[in-house]
Short mmCIF file of C-alpha atoms in Angstrom, two decimals:
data_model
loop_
_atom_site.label_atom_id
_atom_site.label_comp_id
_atom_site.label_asym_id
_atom_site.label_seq_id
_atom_site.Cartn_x
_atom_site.Cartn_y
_atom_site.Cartn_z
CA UNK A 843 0.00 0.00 0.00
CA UNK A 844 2.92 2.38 0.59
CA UNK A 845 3.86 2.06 -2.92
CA UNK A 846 0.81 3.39 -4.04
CA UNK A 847 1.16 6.18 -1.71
CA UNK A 848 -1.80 5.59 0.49
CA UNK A 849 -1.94 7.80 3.28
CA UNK A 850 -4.89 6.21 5.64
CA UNK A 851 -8.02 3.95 5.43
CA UNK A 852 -10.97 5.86 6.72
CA UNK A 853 -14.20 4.05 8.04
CA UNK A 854 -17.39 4.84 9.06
CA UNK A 855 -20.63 3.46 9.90
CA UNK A 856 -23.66 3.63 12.16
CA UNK A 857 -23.70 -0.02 13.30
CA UNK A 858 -23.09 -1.24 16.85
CA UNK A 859 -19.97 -3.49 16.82
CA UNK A 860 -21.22 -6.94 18.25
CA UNK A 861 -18.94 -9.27 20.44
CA UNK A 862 -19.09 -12.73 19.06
CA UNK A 863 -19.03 -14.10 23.36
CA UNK A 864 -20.28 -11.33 25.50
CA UNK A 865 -19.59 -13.49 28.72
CA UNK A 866 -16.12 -14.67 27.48
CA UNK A 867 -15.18 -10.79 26.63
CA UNK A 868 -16.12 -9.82 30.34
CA UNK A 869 -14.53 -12.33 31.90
CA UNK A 870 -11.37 -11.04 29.93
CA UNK A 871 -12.25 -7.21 30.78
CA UNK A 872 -12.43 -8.57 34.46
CA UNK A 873 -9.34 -10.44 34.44
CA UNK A 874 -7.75 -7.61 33.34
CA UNK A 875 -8.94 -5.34 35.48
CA UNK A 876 -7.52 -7.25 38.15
CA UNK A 877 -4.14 -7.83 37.19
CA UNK A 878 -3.92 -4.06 36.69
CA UNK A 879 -4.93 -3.00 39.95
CA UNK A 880 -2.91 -5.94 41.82
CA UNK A 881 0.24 -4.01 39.97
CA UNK A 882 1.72 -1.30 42.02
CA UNK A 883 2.21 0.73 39.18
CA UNK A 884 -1.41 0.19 37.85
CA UNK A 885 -3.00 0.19 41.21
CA UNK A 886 -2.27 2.78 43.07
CA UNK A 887 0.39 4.25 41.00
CA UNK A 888 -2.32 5.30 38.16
CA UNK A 889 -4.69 6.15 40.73
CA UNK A 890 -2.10 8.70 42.44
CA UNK A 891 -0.26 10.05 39.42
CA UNK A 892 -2.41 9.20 36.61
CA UNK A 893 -0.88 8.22 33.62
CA UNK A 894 2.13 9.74 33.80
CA UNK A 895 3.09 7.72 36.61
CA UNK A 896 4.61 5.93 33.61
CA UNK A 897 7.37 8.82 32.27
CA UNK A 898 9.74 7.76 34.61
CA UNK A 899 9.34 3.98 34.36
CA UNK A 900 9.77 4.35 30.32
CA UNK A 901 12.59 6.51 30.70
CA UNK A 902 14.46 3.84 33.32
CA UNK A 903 14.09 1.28 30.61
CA UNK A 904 14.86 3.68 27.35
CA UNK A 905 11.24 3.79 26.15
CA UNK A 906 10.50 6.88 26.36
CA UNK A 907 9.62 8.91 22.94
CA UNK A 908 11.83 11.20 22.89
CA UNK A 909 13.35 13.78 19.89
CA UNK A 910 10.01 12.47 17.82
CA UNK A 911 11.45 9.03 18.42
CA UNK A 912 14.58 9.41 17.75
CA UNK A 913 15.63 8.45 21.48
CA UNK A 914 13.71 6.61 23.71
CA UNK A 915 16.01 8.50 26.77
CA UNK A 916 15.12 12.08 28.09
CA UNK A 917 17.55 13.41 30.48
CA UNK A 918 14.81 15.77 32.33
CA UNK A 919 12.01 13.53 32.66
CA UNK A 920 11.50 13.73 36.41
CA UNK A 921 10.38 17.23 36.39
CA UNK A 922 7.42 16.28 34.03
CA UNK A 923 6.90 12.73 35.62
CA UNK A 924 3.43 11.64 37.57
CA UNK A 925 5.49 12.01 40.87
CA UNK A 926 6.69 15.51 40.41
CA UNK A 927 3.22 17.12 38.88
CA UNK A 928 1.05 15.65 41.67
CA UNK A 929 4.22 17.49 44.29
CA UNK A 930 3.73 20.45 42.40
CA UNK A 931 0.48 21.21 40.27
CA UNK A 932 -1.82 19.08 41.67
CA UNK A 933 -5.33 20.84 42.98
CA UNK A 934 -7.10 17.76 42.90
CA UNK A 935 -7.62 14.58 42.12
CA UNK A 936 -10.29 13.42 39.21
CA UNK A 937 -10.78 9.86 38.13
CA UNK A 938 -10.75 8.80 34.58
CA UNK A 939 -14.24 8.61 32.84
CA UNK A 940 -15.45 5.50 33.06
CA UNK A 941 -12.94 3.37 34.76
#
């Protein structure tokens, strides 16, 4: 497809999506679920930092886009890290939607 210099495939539609097992996707969701909240970082890390409880944790382990991706390593990336916000800008805590 790059060849032909195609940039994106757009969909759209009114349908509902259906889930071919309903009762074997929620069991999945709540497995899930679980395994996320018995993680430090996904328990009560997310739930005291929010998502970027993870800077510092991608930037330990050279994930972290950096340079548009051309590093995976930024030097400063405490001061903008889940741990550092919530220390310094933080008025108050608010929960994702629907979580």
């Amino acid at each position: 497809m790059g060849s032909k210099n195609l940039k994106a495939i757009a969909v759209a539609g009114t349908g509902a999506i259906k889930v071919a097992d309903p009762k074997g996707f929620e069991a999945a969701v709540q497995k899930a679920r679980k395994k996320v909240a018995a993680n430090p970082v996904g328990g009560a890390g997310l739930k005291a930092y929010g998502t970027e409880v993870l800077v510092n944790i991608l930037n330990q382990i050279g994930s972290l886009p950096t340079r548009n991706y051309q590093d995976g390593y930024f030097p400063e990336a405490n001061k903008v890290g889940g741990e550092t916000l919530s220390a310094t800008l933080l008025v108050r805590a608010k929960g994702c939607f629907r979580v």
